[in-house]
PDB file of C-alpha atoms in Angstrom:
ATOM      1  CA  MET A 258     -13.782  -0.743 -27.913  1.00 47.00           C
ATOM      2  CA  ASN A 259     -16.667  -2.566 -29.785  1.00 46.00           C
ATOM      3  CA  ASN A 260     -15.549  -5.624 -28.541  1.00 50.00           C
ATOM      4  CA  LEU A 261     -16.697  -4.787 -24.952  1.00 50.00           C
ATOM      5  CA  SER A 262     -19.636  -5.726 -23.536  1.00 55.00           C
ATOM      6  CA  GLN A 263     -22.351  -3.324 -22.275  1.00 52.00           C
ATOM      7  CA  GLY A 264     -21.507  -4.363 -18.643  1.00 56.00           C
ATOM      8  CA  GLN A 265     -17.854  -3.965 -19.225  1.00 54.00           C
ATOM      9  CA  LEU A 266     -18.248  -0.469 -20.796  1.00 51.00           C
ATOM     10  CA  VAL A 267     -20.568   0.602 -17.544  1.00 50.00           C
ATOM     11  CA  GLN A 268     -17.870  -0.737 -15.442  1.00 56.00           C
ATOM     12  CA  LEU A 269     -15.154   1.405 -17.125  1.00 53.00           C
ATOM     13  CA  SER A 270     -17.482   4.491 -17.074  1.00 53.00           C
ATOM     14  CA  VAL A 271     -18.080   3.871 -12.996  1.00 54.00           C
ATOM     15  CA  ASN A 272     -14.517   3.689 -12.457  1.00 55.00           C
ATOM     16  CA  TYR A 273     -13.887   6.925 -14.384  1.00 54.00           C
ATOM     17  CA  GLU A 274     -16.756   8.810 -12.586  1.00 54.00           C
ATOM     18  CA  LYS A 275     -15.739   7.579  -9.271  1.00 58.00           C
ATOM     19  CA  MET A 276     -12.195   8.863  -9.792  1.00 59.00           C
ATOM     20  CA  ASN A 277     -13.013  12.171 -11.174  1.00 61.00           C
ATOM     21  CA  CYS A 278     -15.253  12.664  -8.130  1.00 63.00           C
ATOM     22  CA  VAL A 279     -12.539  11.774  -5.263  1.00 71.00           C
ATOM     23  CA  TYR A 280      -9.954  13.566  -7.526  1.00 70.00           C
ATOM     24  CA  GLU A 281     -11.779  16.820  -6.488  1.00 72.00           C
ATOM     25  CA  GLU A 282     -11.212  16.137  -2.939  1.00 73.00           C
ATOM     26  CA  PHE A 283      -7.533  15.365  -3.517  1.00 77.00           C
ATOM     27  CA  ASN A 284      -7.469  18.830  -5.326  1.00 77.00           C
ATOM     28  CA  LEU A 285      -8.950  20.554  -2.114  1.00 73.00           C
ATOM     29  CA  MET A 286      -6.526  19.168   0.117  1.00 77.00           C
ATOM     30  CA  LYS A 287      -3.605  20.344  -2.556  1.00 79.00           C
ATOM     31  CA  GLN A 288      -5.083  23.593  -1.428  1.00 80.00           C
ATOM     32  CA  VAL A 289      -5.182  23.137   1.986  1.00 78.00           C
ATOM     33  CA  ILE A 290      -1.574  22.150   2.197  1.00 83.00           C
ATOM     34  CA  GLN A 291      -0.597  25.488   0.762  1.00 80.00           C
ATOM     35  CA  PHE A 292      -1.825  27.514   3.466  1.00 77.00           C
ATOM     36  CA  GLN A 293      -1.054  25.150   6.567  1.00 83.00           C
ATOM     37  CA  GLN A 294       2.361  24.179   8.331  1.00 82.00           C
ATOM     38  CA  ASP A 295       1.096  20.719   8.563  1.00 89.00           C
ATOM     39  CA  LEU A 296      -2.396  18.540   8.329  1.00 90.00           C
ATOM     40  CA  ASP A 297      -4.290  17.156  11.174  1.00 89.00           C
ATOM     41  CA  HIS A 298      -5.207  13.806  11.884  1.00 88.00           C
ATOM     42  CA  ASN A 299      -8.626  13.794   9.932  1.00 89.00           C
ATOM     43  CA  GLU A 300      -7.254  15.918   7.172  1.00 88.00           C
ATOM     44  CA  ARG A 301      -3.992  13.359   6.904  1.00 91.00           C
ATOM     45  CA  SER A 302      -6.837  10.615   6.625  1.00 90.00           C
ATOM     46  CA  LEU A 303      -8.677  12.473   3.867  1.00 88.00           C
ATOM     47  CA  LEU A 304      -5.607  13.044   1.729  1.00 89.00           C
ATOM     48  CA  ALA A 305      -4.925   9.231   2.305  1.00 92.00           C
ATOM     49  CA  TYR A 306      -8.081   8.552   1.364  1.00 90.00           C
ATOM     50  CA  ALA A 307      -8.109  10.680  -1.875  1.00 89.00           C
ATOM     51  CA  SER A 308      -4.897   9.266  -2.930  1.00 91.00           C
ATOM     52  CA  ASP A 309      -5.741   6.056  -2.155  1.00 91.00           C
ATOM     53  CA  THR A 310      -8.895   6.047  -4.233  1.00 88.00           C
ATOM     54  CA  ILE A 311      -7.774   7.699  -7.587  1.00 88.00           C
ATOM     55  CA  LEU A 312      -4.669   5.531  -7.564  1.00 90.00           C
ATOM     56  CA  ARG A 313      -6.544   2.304  -6.880  1.00 89.00           C
ATOM     57  CA  GLN A 314      -9.459   3.376  -9.703  1.00 86.00           C
ATOM     58  CA  LYS A 315      -7.009   4.141 -12.255  1.00 87.00           C
ATOM     59  CA  ILE A 316      -5.182   0.362 -11.413  1.00 91.00           C
ATOM     60  CA  VAL A 317      -8.558  -1.368 -11.429  1.00 87.00           C
ATOM     61  CA  THR A 318      -9.343   0.319 -14.823  1.00 87.00           C
ATOM     62  CA  LEU A 319      -5.687  -0.907 -16.244  1.00 89.00           C
ATOM     63  CA  ASP A 320      -6.002  -4.452 -14.796  1.00 89.00           C
ATOM     64  CA  GLN A 321      -9.694  -4.594 -16.566  1.00 85.00           C
ATOM     65  CA  LEU A 322      -8.271  -3.673 -19.699  1.00 86.00           C
ATOM     66  CA  LYS A 323      -5.396  -6.212 -19.642  1.00 85.00           C
ATOM     67  CA  GLU A 324      -7.833  -8.766 -18.670  1.00 84.00           C
ATOM     68  CA  LEU A 325      -9.884  -7.795 -21.711  1.00 81.00           C
ATOM     69  CA  GLU A 326      -7.225  -7.835 -24.104  1.00 80.00           C
ATOM     70  CA  LYS A 327      -6.353 -11.490 -23.235  1.00 79.00           C
ATOM     71  CA  GLN A 328      -9.861 -12.173 -23.696  1.00 75.00           C
ATOM     72  CA  SER A 329     -10.343 -10.423 -27.029  1.00 71.00           C
ATOM     73  CA  GLU A 330      -9.727 -11.426 -30.388  1.00 70.00           C
ATOM     74  CA  PHE A 331      -8.961  -8.113 -32.443  1.00 68.00           C
ATOM     75  CA  SER A 332      -9.678  -9.272 -36.195  1.00 66.00           C
ATOM     76  CA  ASN A 333      -9.693  -5.491 -37.189  1.00 71.00           C
ATOM     77  CA  ILE A 334      -6.520  -3.778 -37.124  1.00 75.00           C
ATOM     78  CA  ASN A 335      -8.027  -0.382 -36.251  1.00 75.00           C
ATOM     79  CA  LYS A 336      -9.570  -1.834 -33.319  1.00 74.00           C
ATOM     80  CA  LYS A 337      -6.621  -2.967 -31.890  1.00 80.00           C
ATOM     81  CA  LYS A 338      -5.138   0.249 -32.346  1.00 83.00           C
ATOM     82  CA  TYR A 339      -7.776   2.206 -30.861  1.00 80.00           C
ATOM     83  CA  PHE A 340      -7.626  -0.439 -27.895  1.00 82.00           C
ATOM     84  CA  ASP A 341      -3.933  -0.175 -27.483  1.00 86.00           C
ATOM     85  CA  SER A 342      -4.302   3.883 -27.640  1.00 88.00           C
ATOM     86  CA  TYR A 343      -6.616   3.831 -25.065  1.00 86.00           C
ATOM     87  CA  LYS A 344      -4.709   1.366 -22.668  1.00 87.00           C
ATOM     88  CA  GLN A 345      -1.650   3.793 -23.108  1.00 90.00           C
ATOM     89  CA  THR A 346      -3.605   6.752 -22.259  1.00 90.00           C
ATOM     90  CA  VAL A 347      -4.586   5.189 -18.769  1.00 89.00           C
ATOM     91  CA  ILE A 348      -1.144   4.196 -18.166  1.00 91.00           C
ATOM     92  CA  ASP A 349      -0.234   7.755 -18.863  1.00 92.00           C
ATOM     93  CA  GLU A 350      -2.687   9.016 -16.549  1.00 90.00           C
ATOM     94  CA  LEU A 351      -1.839   6.549 -14.030  1.00 92.00           C
ATOM     95  CA  PHE A 352       1.905   7.817 -13.873  1.00 93.00           C
ATOM     96  CA  LYS A 353       0.662  11.547 -14.059  1.00 92.00           C
ATOM     97  CA  LEU A 354      -1.528  11.110 -10.779  1.00 91.00           C
ATOM     98  CA  PHE A 355       1.342   9.100  -9.012  1.00 94.00           C
ATOM     99  CA  LYS A 356       3.795  11.965  -9.803  1.00 94.00           C
ATOM    100  CA  GLU A 357       1.368  14.430  -8.800  1.00 93.00           C
ATOM    101  CA  ILE A 358       0.889  12.550  -5.333  1.00 94.00           C
ATOM    102  CA  GLN A 359       4.220  12.284  -4.723  1.00 95.00           C
ATOM    103  CA  GLU A 360       5.136  15.882  -5.227  1.00 93.00           C
ATOM    104  CA  VAL A 361       2.207  16.634  -2.614  1.00 93.00           C
ATOM    105  CA  LEU A 362       3.694  14.141  -0.070  1.00 95.00           C
ATOM    106  CA  ASP A 363       7.404  15.639  -0.872  1.00 96.00           C
ATOM    107  CA  HIS A 364       5.832  19.152  -0.175  1.00 93.00           C
ATOM    108  CA  LEU A 365       4.628  18.109   3.068  1.00 94.00           C
ATOM    109  CA  LEU A 366       7.900  16.387   4.194  1.00 96.00           C
ATOM    110  CA  SER A 367       9.935  19.314   3.090  1.00 94.00           C
ATOM    111  CA  LYS A 368       8.034  21.760   5.809  1.00 91.00           C
ATOM    112  CA  GLU A 369      10.269  22.727   8.644  1.00 87.00           C
ATOM    113  CA  ASN A 370       9.629  21.448  12.484  1.00 89.00           C
ATOM    114  CA  LEU A 371       7.564  18.853  10.865  1.00 93.00           C
ATOM    115  CA  LYS A 372       6.235  16.131  13.774  1.00 94.00           C
ATOM    116  CA  ILE A 373       7.942  12.802  13.555  1.00 96.00           C
ATOM    117  CA  SER A 374       4.073  11.237  13.440  1.00 96.00           C
ATOM    118  CA  SER A 375       3.620  13.166  10.067  1.00 95.00           C
ATOM    119  CA  LYS A 376       6.912  12.156   8.612  1.00 97.00           C
ATOM    120  CA  VAL A 377       6.070   8.561   9.709  1.00 98.00           C
ATOM    121  CA  PHE A 378       2.786   8.884   7.982  1.00 97.00           C
ATOM    122  CA  TYR A 379       3.479  10.745   4.791  1.00 97.00           C
ATOM    123  CA  LEU A 380       7.006   8.174   4.286  1.00 98.00           C
ATOM    124  CA  ARG A 381       4.678   5.290   4.597  1.00 98.00           C
ATOM    125  CA  LEU A 382       2.494   7.137   2.059  1.00 97.00           C
ATOM    126  CA  LYS A 383       5.091   7.182  -0.399  1.00 98.00           C
ATOM    127  CA  GLY A 384       6.284   3.639   0.183  1.00 98.00           C
ATOM    128  CA  ARG A 385       2.734   2.360  -0.327  1.00 97.00           C
ATOM    129  CA  TYR A 386       2.345   4.051  -3.535  1.00 96.00           C
ATOM    130  CA  HIS A 387       5.508   2.851  -5.029  1.00 97.00           C
ATOM    131  CA  LYS A 388       4.267  -0.674  -3.956  1.00 96.00           C
ATOM    132  CA  TYR A 389       0.955  -0.037  -6.082  1.00 94.00           C
ATOM    133  CA  LEU A 390       3.148   1.122  -9.055  1.00 93.00           C
ATOM    134  CA  ALA A 391       5.287  -1.938  -8.814  1.00 94.00           C
ATOM    135  CA  ASN A 392       2.146  -4.120  -8.832  1.00 91.00           C
ATOM    136  CA  CYS A 393       1.116  -2.852 -12.259  1.00 89.00           C
ATOM    137  CA  ILE A 394       4.386  -2.180 -14.138  1.00 88.00           C
ATOM    138  CA  GLU A 395       5.060  -4.753 -16.622  1.00 86.00           C
ATOM    139  CA  GLN A 396       8.741  -3.582 -17.363  1.00 90.00           C
ATOM    140  CA  GLU A 397      10.853  -5.568 -15.057  1.00 94.00           C
ATOM    141  CA  ASP A 398      13.445  -2.843 -14.800  1.00 94.00           C
ATOM    142  CA  LEU A 399      11.146  -0.337 -13.621  1.00 92.00           C
ATOM    143  CA  LYS A 400       8.990  -2.847 -11.378  1.00 95.00           C
ATOM    144  CA  ASN A 401      12.418  -3.350  -9.498  1.00 96.00           C
ATOM    145  CA  LEU A 402      13.084   0.221  -9.134  1.00 96.00           C
ATOM    146  CA  SER A 403       9.627   0.889  -7.905  1.00 96.00           C
ATOM    147  CA  ILE A 404       9.917  -1.740  -5.199  1.00 97.00           C
ATOM    148  CA  TYR A 405      13.335  -0.408  -4.125  1.00 97.00           C
ATOM    149  CA  CYS A 406      11.996   2.728  -3.666  1.00 97.00           C
ATOM    150  CA  ALA A 407       9.049   1.473  -1.759  1.00 98.00           C
ATOM    151  CA  PHE A 408      11.616  -0.290   0.664  1.00 98.00           C
ATOM    152  CA  LEU A 409      13.513   2.960   1.253  1.00 98.00           C
ATOM    153  CA  PHE A 410      10.624   4.847   2.246  1.00 98.00           C
ATOM    154  CA  LEU A 411       8.775   2.224   4.357  1.00 98.00           C
ATOM    155  CA  SER A 412      12.070   1.584   6.045  1.00 98.00           C
ATOM    156  CA  GLN A 413      12.243   5.233   6.908  1.00 98.00           C
ATOM    157  CA  SER A 414       8.925   5.531   8.228  1.00 98.00           C
ATOM    158  CA  PHE A 415       9.393   2.273  10.253  1.00 98.00           C
ATOM    159  CA  GLU A 416      12.678   3.786  11.701  1.00 98.00           C
ATOM    160  CA  LEU A 417      11.246   6.936  12.442  1.00 98.00           C
ATOM    161  CA  ALA A 418       8.224   5.334  14.073  1.00 98.00           C
ATOM    162  CA  GLN A 419      10.136   3.559  16.573  1.00 97.00           C
ATOM    163  CA  SER A 420      10.545   6.801  18.589  1.00 97.00           C
ATOM    164  CA  LEU A 421       6.889   7.378  18.867  1.00 96.00           C
ATOM    165  CA  ARG A 422       5.128   5.763  21.896  1.00 93.00           C
ATOM    166  CA  PRO A 423       4.260   1.973  21.692  1.00 91.00           C
ATOM    167  CA  CYS A 424       1.031   2.692  21.447  1.00 89.00           C
ATOM    168  CA  HIS A 425       0.878   5.103  18.613  1.00 93.00           C
ATOM    169  CA  TYR A 426      -1.589   4.337  15.663  1.00 93.00           C
ATOM    170  CA  TYR A 427       1.200   4.917  13.146  1.00 96.00           C
ATOM    171  CA  ARG A 428       3.859   3.129  14.628  1.00 97.00           C
ATOM    172  CA  TRP A 429       1.205  -0.240  14.843  1.00 96.00           C
ATOM    173  CA  ALA A 430       0.181   0.723  11.184  1.00 97.00           C
ATOM    174  CA  ILE A 431       3.962   0.780   9.759  1.00 98.00           C
ATOM    175  CA  GLY A 432       4.900  -2.172  11.599  1.00 98.00           C
ATOM    176  CA  VAL A 433       2.208  -4.278   9.589  1.00 98.00           C
ATOM    177  CA  SER A 434       3.121  -2.614   6.323  1.00 97.00           C
ATOM    178  CA  PHE A 435       6.307  -3.276   6.880  1.00 98.00           C
ATOM    179  CA  SER A 436       6.415  -6.815   8.117  1.00 98.00           C
ATOM    180  CA  ASN A 437       4.076  -7.655   5.005  1.00 98.00           C
ATOM    181  CA  PHE A 438       6.498  -5.902   2.685  1.00 98.00           C
ATOM    182  CA  HIS A 439       9.465  -8.055   3.744  1.00 98.00           C
ATOM    183  CA  TYR A 440       7.234 -11.327   3.067  1.00 98.00           C
ATOM    184  CA  ASP A 441       5.403 -10.377  -0.273  1.00 97.00           C
ATOM    185  CA  TYR A 442       8.608  -9.092  -1.819  1.00 96.00           C
ATOM    186  CA  PHE A 443      11.791 -10.152  -0.454  1.00 96.00           C
ATOM    187  CA  ASN A 444      10.153 -13.564   0.831  1.00 96.00           C
ATOM    188  CA  ASP A 445      12.079 -12.863   4.145  1.00 97.00           C
ATOM    189  CA  LEU A 446       9.874 -14.720   6.643  1.00 96.00           C
ATOM    190  CA  GLU A 447      12.376 -14.315   9.296  1.00 96.00           C
ATOM    191  CA  LYS A 448      12.179 -10.200   9.132  1.00 97.00           C
ATOM    192  CA  ALA A 449       8.457 -10.365   8.504  1.00 98.00           C
ATOM    193  CA  TYR A 450       7.772 -12.286  11.709  1.00 97.00           C
ATOM    194  CA  ARG A 451      10.418 -10.314  13.858  1.00 97.00           C
ATOM    195  CA  ILE A 452       8.490  -6.810  12.710  1.00 98.00           C
ATOM    196  CA  ALA A 453       5.168  -8.586  13.256  1.00 98.00           C
ATOM    197  CA  LYS A 454       6.252 -10.174  16.552  1.00 97.00           C
ATOM    198  CA  GLN A 455       7.445  -6.802  17.811  1.00 96.00           C
ATOM    199  CA  THR A 456       4.191  -4.574  16.633  1.00 96.00           C
ATOM    200  CA  PHE A 457       2.137  -7.331  18.470  1.00 95.00           C
ATOM    201  CA  GLU A 458       3.694  -7.021  21.789  1.00 93.00           C
ATOM    202  CA  ASP A 459       3.881  -3.096  21.845  1.00 91.00           C
ATOM    203  CA  MET A 460       0.015  -3.662  21.315  1.00 90.00           C
ATOM    204  CA  ILE A 461      -0.347  -6.238  23.947  1.00 86.00           C
ATOM    205  CA  ASN A 462       1.938  -4.376  26.451  1.00 80.00           C
ATOM    206  CA  ILE A 463      -0.418  -1.099  26.177  1.00 73.00           C
ATOM    207  CA  CYS A 464      -3.464  -2.836  25.988  1.00 62.00           C
ATOM    208  CA  PHE A 465      -3.432  -4.772  28.935  1.00 56.00           C
ATOM    209  CA  TYR A 466      -7.162  -5.079  28.315  1.00 52.00           C
ATOM    210  CA  LEU A 467      -6.821  -7.540  25.792  1.00 54.00           C
ATOM    211  CA  ASP A 468      -6.076 -10.197  28.825  1.00 55.00           C
ATOM    212  CA  CYS A 469      -8.371  -8.809  31.683  1.00 53.00           C
ATOM    213  CA  ASN A 470     -11.237  -7.806  29.746  1.00 57.00           C
ATOM    214  CA  SER A 471     -12.784 -10.605  27.793  1.00 57.00           C
ATOM    215  CA  ASP A 472     -15.604  -8.172  26.515  1.00 64.00           C
ATOM    216  CA  TYR A 473     -13.254  -5.915  25.002  1.00 67.00           C
ATOM    217  CA  LYS A 474     -13.790  -6.145  20.908  1.00 76.00           C
ATOM    218  CA  LEU A 475     -10.617  -5.555  18.808  1.00 79.00           C
ATOM    219  CA  THR A 476     -10.184  -2.608  16.567  1.00 87.00           C
ATOM    220  CA  ASP A 477      -9.753  -3.407  12.900  1.00 91.00           C
ATOM    221  CA  LEU A 478      -6.021  -2.415  13.055  1.00 92.00           C
ATOM    222  CA  GLU A 479      -5.649  -4.657  16.167  1.00 91.00           C
ATOM    223  CA  ASN A 480      -7.160  -7.481  14.429  1.00 93.00           C
ATOM    224  CA  THR A 481      -4.840  -7.112  11.871  1.00 96.00           C
ATOM    225  CA  ILE A 482      -1.777  -6.914  13.892  1.00 96.00           C
ATOM    226  CA  LYS A 483      -2.961 -10.409  16.087  1.00 94.00           C
ATOM    227  CA  ASN A 484      -3.730 -11.873  12.788  1.00 96.00           C
ATOM    228  CA  ASN A 485      -0.504 -10.991  11.372  1.00 97.00           C
ATOM    229  CA  TYR A 486       1.508 -12.212  14.170  1.00 97.00           C
ATOM    230  CA  GLU A 487      -0.318 -15.390  14.216  1.00 97.00           C
ATOM    231  CA  PHE A 488       0.306 -15.733  10.721  1.00 97.00           C
ATOM    232  CA  TYR A 489       4.088 -15.438  10.738  1.00 97.00           C
ATOM    233  CA  LYS A 490       4.428 -17.098  13.693  1.00 96.00           C
ATOM    234  CA  GLU A 491       3.109 -20.194  12.359  1.00 96.00           C
ATOM    235  CA  LYS A 492       4.771 -20.081   9.142  1.00 95.00           C
ATOM    236  CA  PHE A 493       8.118 -19.054  11.089  1.00 94.00           C
ATOM    237  CA  GLU A 494       7.638 -22.261  13.251  1.00 93.00           C
ATOM    238  CA  GLN A 495       7.053 -24.491  10.613  1.00 93.00           C
ATOM    239  CA  ALA A 496      10.033 -23.558   8.810  1.00 89.00           C
ATOM    240  CA  ASP A 497      12.193 -23.740  11.812  1.00 78.00           C
ATOM    241  CA  LYS A 498      10.790 -27.677  12.067  1.00 81.00           C
ATOM    242  CA  ASN A 499      11.317 -28.061   8.433  1.00 76.00           C
ATOM    243  CA  GLN A 500      14.872 -27.143   8.938  1.00 72.00           C
ATOM    244  CA  GLN A 501      15.617 -29.129  12.218  1.00 67.00           C
ATOM    245  CA  ILE A 502      14.347 -32.068  10.627  1.00 59.00           C
ATOM    246  CA  GLN A 503      16.705 -31.673   7.433  1.00 65.00           C
ATOM    247  CA  ILE A 504      19.548 -31.163   9.850  1.00 59.00           C
ATOM    248  CA  ASN A 505      18.629 -34.340  11.735  1.00 57.00           C
ATOM    249  CA  HIS A 506      18.704 -36.160   8.436  1.00 55.00           C
ATOM    250  CA  LEU A 507      22.375 -34.810   7.583  1.00 55.00           C
ATOM    251  CA  ILE A 508      23.635 -35.761  10.882  1.00 57.00           C
ATOM    252  CA  PHE A 509      22.215 -39.422  11.029  1.00 50.00           C
TER     253      PHE A 509
END
């Protein structure tokens, strides 16, 4: 690792320390779920925060190593072997963390009489983390498998969310996630727009104050829903206009 600058070494060390601190919170949540039928909203948020952070920090470290690998010239074969060994250790730790988090979510989903809102939340997390994995896997077959698994879990979460109240936070959140997933991974603009439009209409139908109270400030999620809808609406209408132009050319 002598090829790394002092700043790069410090950044890797900071990532490692931050992940270890949050991992303690994750372990605490693992102990909590052993004695509870389900988690409340705050506990779910803590679990999601801890899981997100430890995975993201490990992925950030892996991305930094990949970038350094591109920039570095390993004249010494021993240095190259050491670098490759360290990189593989990070990859192994990432997969171990991913497996551990999936087992926690599976344990929660296996509870009897679980509320629909809880299932929506845990399935969305499972889908999100398969998506994270897909984004950092280089092997094409494993990447595609992770994308497929992410789609399955997000689909289940989205379908279950339709039985929640139209104003339910989790219903809105999975609507945003699922619309973006269709656009980012399947390039399915029509499906992304349809889901984004449905989610936006859910919000508008409930939040009548958006129209009648000009002083109201949107929450972060409401802003995301609004921006998502406007983004996909513009793209969909432009694609529709382009298609009509092509049809007119064929006719005339």
